[in-house]
mmCIF file of N, CA and C in Angstrom:
data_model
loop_
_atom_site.group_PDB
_atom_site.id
_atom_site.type_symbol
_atom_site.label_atom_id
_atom_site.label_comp_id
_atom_site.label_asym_id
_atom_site.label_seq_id
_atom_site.Cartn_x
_atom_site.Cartn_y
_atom_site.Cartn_z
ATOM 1 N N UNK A 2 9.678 -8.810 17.292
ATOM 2 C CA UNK A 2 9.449 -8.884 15.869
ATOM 3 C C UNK A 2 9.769 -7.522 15.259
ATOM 4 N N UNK A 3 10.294 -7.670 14.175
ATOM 5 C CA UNK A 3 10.739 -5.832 13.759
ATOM 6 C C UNK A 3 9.672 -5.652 12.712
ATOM 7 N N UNK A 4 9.348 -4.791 12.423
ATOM 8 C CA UNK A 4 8.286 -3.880 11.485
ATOM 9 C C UNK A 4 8.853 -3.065 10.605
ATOM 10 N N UNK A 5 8.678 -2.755 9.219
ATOM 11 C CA UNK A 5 9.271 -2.047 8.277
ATOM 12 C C UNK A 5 8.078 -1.136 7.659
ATOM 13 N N UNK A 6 8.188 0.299 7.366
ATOM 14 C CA UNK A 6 8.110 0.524 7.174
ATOM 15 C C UNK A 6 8.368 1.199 5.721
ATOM 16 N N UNK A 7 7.735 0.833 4.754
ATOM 17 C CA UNK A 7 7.741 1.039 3.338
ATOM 18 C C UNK A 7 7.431 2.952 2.748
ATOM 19 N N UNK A 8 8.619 3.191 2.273
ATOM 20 C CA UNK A 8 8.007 4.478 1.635
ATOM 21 C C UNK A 8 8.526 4.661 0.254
ATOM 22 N N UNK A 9 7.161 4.946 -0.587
ATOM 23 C CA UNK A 9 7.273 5.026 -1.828
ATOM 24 C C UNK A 9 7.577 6.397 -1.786
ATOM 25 N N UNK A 10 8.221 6.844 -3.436
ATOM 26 C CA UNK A 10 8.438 8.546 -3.235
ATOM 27 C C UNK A 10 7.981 8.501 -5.218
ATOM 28 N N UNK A 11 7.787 9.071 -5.555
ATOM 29 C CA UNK A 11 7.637 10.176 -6.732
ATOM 30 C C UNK A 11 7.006 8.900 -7.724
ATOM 31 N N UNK A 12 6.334 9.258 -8.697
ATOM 32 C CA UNK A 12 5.634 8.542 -10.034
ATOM 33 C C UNK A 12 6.582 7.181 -10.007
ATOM 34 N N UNK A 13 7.365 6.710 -10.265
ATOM 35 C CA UNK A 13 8.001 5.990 -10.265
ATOM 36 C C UNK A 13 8.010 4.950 -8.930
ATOM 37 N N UNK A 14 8.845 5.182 -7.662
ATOM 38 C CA UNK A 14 8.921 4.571 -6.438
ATOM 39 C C UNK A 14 7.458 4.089 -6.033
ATOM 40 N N UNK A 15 6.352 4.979 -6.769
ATOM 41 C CA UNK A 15 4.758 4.980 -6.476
ATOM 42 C C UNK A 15 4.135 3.370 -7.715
ATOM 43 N N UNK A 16 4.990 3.767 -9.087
ATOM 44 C CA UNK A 16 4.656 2.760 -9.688
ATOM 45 C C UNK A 16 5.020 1.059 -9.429
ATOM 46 N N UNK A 17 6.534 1.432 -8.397
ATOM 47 C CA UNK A 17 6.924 -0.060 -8.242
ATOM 48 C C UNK A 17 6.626 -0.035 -6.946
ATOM 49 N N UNK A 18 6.300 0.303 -6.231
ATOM 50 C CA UNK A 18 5.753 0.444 -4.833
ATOM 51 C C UNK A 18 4.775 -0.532 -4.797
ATOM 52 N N UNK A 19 3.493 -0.164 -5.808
ATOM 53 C CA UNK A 19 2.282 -0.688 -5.827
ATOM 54 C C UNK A 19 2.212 -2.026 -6.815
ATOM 55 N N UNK A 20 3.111 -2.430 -7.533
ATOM 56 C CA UNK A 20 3.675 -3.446 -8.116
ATOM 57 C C UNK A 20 3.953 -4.495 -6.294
ATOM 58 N N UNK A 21 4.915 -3.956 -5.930
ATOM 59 C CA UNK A 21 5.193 -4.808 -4.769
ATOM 60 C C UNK A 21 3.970 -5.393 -3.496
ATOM 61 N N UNK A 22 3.363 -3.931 -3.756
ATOM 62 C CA UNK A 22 2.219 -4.470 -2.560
ATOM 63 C C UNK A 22 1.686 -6.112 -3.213
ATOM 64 N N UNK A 23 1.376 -5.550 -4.556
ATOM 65 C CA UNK A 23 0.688 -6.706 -5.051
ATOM 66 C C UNK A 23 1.266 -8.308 -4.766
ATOM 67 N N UNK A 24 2.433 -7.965 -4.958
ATOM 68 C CA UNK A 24 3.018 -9.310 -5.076
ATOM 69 C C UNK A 24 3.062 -9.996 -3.866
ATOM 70 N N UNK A 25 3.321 -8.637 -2.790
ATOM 71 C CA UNK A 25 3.592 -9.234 -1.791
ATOM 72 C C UNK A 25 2.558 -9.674 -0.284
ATOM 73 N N UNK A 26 1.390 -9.136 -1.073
ATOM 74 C CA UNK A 26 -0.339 -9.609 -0.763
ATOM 75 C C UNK A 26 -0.716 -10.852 -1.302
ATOM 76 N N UNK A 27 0.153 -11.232 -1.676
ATOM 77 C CA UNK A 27 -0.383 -12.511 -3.323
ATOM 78 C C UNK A 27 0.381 -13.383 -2.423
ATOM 79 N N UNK A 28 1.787 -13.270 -2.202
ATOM 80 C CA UNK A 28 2.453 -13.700 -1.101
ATOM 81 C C UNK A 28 2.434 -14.128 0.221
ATOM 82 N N UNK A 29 1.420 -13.767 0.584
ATOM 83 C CA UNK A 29 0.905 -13.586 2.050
ATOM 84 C C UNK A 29 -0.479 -13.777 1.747
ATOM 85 N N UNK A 30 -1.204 -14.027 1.006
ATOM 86 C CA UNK A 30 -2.759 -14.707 0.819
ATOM 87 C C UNK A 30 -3.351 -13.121 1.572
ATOM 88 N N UNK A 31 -3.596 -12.150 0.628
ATOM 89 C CA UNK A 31 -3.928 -11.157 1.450
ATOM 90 C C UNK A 31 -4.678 -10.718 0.102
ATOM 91 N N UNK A 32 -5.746 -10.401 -0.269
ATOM 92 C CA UNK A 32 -6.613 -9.721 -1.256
ATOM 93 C C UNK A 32 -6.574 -8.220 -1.610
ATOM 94 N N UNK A 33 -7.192 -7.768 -2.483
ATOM 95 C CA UNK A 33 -7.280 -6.274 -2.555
ATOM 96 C C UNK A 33 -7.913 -5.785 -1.313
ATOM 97 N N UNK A 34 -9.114 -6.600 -0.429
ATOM 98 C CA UNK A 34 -9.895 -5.733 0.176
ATOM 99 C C UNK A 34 -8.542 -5.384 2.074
ATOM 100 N N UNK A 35 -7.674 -6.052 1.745
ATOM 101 C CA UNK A 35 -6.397 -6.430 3.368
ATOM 102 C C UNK A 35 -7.439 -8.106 4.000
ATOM 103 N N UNK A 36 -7.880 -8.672 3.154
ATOM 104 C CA UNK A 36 -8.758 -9.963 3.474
ATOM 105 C C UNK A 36 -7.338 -10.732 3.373
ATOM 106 N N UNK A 37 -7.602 -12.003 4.661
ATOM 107 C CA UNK A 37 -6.538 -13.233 4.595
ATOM 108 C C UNK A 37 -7.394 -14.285 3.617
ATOM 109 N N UNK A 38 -7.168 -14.630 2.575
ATOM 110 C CA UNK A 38 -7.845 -16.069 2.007
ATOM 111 C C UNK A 38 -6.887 -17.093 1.989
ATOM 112 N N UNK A 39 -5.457 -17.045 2.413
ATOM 113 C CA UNK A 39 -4.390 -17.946 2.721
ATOM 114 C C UNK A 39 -5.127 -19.118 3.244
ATOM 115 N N UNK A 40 -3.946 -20.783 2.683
ATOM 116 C CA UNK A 40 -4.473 -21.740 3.641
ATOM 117 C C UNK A 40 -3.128 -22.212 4.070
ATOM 118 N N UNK A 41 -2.152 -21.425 4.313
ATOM 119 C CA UNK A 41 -1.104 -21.655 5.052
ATOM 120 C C UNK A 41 -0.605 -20.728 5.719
ATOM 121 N N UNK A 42 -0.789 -21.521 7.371
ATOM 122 C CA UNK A 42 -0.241 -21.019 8.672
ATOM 123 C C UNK A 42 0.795 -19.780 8.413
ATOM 124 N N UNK A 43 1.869 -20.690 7.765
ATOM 125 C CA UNK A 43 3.654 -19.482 7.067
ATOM 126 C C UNK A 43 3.032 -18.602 6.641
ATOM 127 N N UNK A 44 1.926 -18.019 5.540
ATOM 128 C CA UNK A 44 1.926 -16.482 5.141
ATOM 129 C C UNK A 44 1.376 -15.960 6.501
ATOM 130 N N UNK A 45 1.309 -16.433 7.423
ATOM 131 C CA UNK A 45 0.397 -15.270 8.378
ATOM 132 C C UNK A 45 1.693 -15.093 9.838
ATOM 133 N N UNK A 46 2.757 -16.107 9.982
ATOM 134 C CA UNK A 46 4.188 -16.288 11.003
ATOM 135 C C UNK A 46 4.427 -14.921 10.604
ATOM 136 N N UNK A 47 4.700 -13.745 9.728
ATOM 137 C CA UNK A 47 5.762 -12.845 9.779
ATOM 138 C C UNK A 47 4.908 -11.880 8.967
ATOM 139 N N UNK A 48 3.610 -11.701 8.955
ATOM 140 C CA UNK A 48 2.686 -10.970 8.358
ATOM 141 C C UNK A 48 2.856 -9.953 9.258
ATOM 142 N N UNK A 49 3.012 -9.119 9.822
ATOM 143 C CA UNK A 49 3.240 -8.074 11.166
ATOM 144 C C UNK A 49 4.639 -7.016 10.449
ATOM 145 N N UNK A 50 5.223 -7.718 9.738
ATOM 146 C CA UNK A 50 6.429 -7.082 9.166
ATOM 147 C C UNK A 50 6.070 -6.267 8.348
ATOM 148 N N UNK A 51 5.120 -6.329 7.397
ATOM 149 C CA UNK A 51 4.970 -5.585 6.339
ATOM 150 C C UNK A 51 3.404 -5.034 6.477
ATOM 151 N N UNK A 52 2.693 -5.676 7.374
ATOM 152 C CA UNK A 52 1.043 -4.965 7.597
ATOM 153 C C UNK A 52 1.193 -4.939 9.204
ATOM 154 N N UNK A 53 -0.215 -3.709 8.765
ATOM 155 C CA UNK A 53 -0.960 -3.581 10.373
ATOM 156 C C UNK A 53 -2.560 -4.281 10.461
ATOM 157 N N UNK A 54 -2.073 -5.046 11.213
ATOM 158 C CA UNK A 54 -4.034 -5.736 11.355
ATOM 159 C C UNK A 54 -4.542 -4.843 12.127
ATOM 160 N N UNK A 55 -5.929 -4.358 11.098
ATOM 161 C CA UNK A 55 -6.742 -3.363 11.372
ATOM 162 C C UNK A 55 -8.113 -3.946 12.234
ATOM 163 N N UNK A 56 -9.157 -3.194 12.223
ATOM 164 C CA UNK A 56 -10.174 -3.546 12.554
ATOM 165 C C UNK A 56 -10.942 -4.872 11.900
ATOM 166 N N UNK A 57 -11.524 -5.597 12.614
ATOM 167 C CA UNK A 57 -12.239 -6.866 11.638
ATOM 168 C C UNK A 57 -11.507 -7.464 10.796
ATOM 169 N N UNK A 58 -10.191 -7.739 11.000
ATOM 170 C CA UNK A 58 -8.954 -8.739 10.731
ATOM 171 C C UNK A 58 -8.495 -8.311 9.401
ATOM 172 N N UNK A 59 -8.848 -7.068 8.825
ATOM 173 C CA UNK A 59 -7.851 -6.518 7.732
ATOM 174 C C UNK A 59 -6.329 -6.005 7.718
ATOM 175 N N UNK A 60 -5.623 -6.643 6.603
ATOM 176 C CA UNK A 60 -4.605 -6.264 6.809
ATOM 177 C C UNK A 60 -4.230 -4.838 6.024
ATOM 178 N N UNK A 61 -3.772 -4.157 6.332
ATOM 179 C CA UNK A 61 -3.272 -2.741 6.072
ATOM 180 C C UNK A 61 -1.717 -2.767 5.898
ATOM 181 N N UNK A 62 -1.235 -2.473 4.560
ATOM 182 C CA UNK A 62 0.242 -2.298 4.713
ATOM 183 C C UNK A 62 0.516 -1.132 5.359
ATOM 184 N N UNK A 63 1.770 -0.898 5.700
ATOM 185 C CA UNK A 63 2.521 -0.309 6.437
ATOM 186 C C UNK A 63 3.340 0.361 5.625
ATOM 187 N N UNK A 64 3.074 1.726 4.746
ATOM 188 C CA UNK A 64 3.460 2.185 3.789
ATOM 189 C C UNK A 64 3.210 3.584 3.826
ATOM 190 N N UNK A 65 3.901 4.654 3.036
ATOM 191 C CA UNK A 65 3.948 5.999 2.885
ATOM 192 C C UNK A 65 3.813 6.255 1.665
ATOM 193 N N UNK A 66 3.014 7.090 0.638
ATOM 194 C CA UNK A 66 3.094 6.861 -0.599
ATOM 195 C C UNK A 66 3.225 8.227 -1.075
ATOM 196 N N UNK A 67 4.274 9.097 -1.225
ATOM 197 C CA UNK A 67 4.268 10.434 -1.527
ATOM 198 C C UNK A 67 4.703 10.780 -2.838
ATOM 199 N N UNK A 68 4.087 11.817 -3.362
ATOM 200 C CA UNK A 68 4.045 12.832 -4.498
ATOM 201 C C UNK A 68 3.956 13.798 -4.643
ATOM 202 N N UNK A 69 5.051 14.879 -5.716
ATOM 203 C CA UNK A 69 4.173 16.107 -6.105
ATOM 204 C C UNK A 69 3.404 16.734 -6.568
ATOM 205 N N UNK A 70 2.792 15.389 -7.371
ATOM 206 C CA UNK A 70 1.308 15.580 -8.409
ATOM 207 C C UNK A 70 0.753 14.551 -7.829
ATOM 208 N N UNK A 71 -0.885 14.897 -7.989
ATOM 209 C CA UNK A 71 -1.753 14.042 -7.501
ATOM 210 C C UNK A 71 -2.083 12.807 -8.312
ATOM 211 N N UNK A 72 -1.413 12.924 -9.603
ATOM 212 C CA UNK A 72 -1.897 12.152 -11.114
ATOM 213 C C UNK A 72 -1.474 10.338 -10.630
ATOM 214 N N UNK A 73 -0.504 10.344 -9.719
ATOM 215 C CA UNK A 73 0.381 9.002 -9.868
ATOM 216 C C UNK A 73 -0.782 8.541 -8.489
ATOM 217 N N UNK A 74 -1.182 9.261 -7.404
ATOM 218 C CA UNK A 74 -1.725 8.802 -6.379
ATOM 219 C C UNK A 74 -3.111 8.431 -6.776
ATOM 220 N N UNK A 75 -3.768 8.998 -7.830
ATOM 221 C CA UNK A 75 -4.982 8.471 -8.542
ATOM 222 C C UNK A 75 -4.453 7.112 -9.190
ATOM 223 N N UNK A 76 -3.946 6.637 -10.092
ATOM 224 C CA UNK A 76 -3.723 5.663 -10.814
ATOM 225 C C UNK A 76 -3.336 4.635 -9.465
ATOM 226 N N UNK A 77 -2.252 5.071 -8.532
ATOM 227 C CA UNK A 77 -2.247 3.538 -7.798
ATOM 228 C C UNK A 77 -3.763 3.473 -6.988
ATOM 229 N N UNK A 78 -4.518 4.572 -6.425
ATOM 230 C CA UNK A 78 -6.139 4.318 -6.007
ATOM 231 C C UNK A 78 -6.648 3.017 -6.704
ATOM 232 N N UNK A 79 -6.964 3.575 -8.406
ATOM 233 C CA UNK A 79 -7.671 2.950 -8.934
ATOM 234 C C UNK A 79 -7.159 1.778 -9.643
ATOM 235 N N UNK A 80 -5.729 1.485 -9.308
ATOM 236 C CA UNK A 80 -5.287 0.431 -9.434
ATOM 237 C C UNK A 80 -5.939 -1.021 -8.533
ATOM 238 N N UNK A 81 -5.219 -2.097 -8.846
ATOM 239 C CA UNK A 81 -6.125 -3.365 -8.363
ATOM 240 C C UNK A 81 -5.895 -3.639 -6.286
ATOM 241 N N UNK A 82 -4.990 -3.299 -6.099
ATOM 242 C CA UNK A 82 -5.020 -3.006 -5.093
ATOM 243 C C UNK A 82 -4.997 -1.987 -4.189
ATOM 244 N N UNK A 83 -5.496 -0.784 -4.834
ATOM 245 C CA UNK A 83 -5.286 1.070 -4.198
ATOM 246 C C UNK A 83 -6.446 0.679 -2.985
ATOM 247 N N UNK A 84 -7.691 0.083 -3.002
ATOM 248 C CA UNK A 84 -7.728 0.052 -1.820
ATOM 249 C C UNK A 84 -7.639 -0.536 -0.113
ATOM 250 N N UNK A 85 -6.543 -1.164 -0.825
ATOM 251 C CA UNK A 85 -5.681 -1.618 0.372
ATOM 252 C C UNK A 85 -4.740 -0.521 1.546
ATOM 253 N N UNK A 86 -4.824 0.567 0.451
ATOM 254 C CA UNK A 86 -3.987 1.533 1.445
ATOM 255 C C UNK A 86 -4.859 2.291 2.340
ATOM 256 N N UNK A 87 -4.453 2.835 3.586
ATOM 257 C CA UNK A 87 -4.792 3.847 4.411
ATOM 258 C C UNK A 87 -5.090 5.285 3.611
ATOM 259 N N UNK A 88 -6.158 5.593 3.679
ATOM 260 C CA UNK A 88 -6.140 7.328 2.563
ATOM 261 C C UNK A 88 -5.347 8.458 3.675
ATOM 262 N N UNK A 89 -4.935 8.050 4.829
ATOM 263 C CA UNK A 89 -3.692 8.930 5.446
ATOM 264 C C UNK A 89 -2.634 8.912 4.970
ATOM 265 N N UNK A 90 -2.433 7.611 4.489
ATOM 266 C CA UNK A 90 -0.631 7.255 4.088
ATOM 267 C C UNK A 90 -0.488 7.787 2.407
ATOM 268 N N UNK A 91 -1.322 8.883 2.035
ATOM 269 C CA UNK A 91 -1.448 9.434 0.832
ATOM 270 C C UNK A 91 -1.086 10.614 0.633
ATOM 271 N N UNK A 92 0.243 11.035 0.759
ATOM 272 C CA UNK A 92 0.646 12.502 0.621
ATOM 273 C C UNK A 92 1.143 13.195 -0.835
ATOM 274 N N UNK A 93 0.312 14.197 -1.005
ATOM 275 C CA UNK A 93 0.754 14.511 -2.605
ATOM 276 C C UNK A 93 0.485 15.999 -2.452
ATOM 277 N N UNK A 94 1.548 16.600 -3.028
ATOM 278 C CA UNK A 94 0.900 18.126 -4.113
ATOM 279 C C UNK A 94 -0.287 18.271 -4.525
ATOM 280 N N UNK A 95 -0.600 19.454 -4.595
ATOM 281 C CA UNK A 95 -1.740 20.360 -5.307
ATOM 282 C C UNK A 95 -1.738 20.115 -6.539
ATOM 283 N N UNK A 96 -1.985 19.912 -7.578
ATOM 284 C CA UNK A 96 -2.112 20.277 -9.346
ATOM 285 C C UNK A 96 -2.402 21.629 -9.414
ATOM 286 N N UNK A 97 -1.961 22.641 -10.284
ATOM 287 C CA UNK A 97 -1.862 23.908 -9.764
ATOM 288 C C UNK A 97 -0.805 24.322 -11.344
ATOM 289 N N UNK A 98 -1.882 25.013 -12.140
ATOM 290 C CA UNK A 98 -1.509 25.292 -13.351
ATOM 291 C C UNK A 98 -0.963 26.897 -12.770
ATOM 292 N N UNK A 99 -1.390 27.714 -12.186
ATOM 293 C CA UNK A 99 -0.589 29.156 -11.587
ATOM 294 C C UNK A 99 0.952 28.873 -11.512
ATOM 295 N N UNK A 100 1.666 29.767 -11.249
ATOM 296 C CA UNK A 100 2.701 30.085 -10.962
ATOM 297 C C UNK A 100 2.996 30.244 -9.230
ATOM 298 N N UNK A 101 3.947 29.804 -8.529
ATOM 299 C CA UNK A 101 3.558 30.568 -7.140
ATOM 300 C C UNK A 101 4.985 30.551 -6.763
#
């Protein structure tokens, strides 16, 4: 079975990134919390492609979500599905009004 790995990059790739999770959790009977509420067998045949089943049958996408401001990685958090992600797969810049 092959596995893909998803990587979002900058405010943007981060905004349609998290657009996609959605859809594609909605797709696969998969909730904000990585919960299956599906009642068909097919969303769960090729579910391995795009998640990792975690502990206690959550699904976890399989995603990288990087930034140079922290501003875009807050909004997909507190977006409807931010906590679906791994808080490892969260790489961002400092906010940092100095000069350096």
């Amino acid at each position: 079975m092959r596995e893909i790995v998803h990587l979002q990059a900058g405010q943007c790739g981060n905004q349609i990134g998290a657009k996609f999770w959605e859809d594609i959790s909605d797709e696969h009977g998969i909730d904000p919390t990585g919960t299956y509420y599906g009642d068909n067998n097919l969303q769960l045949e090729h579910i391995n492609v795009y998640y990792n089943e975690a502990s206690g049958g959550k699904y976890v996408p399989r995603t990288i979500l990087v930034d140079l401001e922290p501003g875009t990685m807050d909004s997909v958090r507190s977006g409807p599905f931010g906590q679906i992600f791994r808080p490892d797969n969260f790489i961002f810049g400092k906010n940092t009004s100095s000069p350096q």
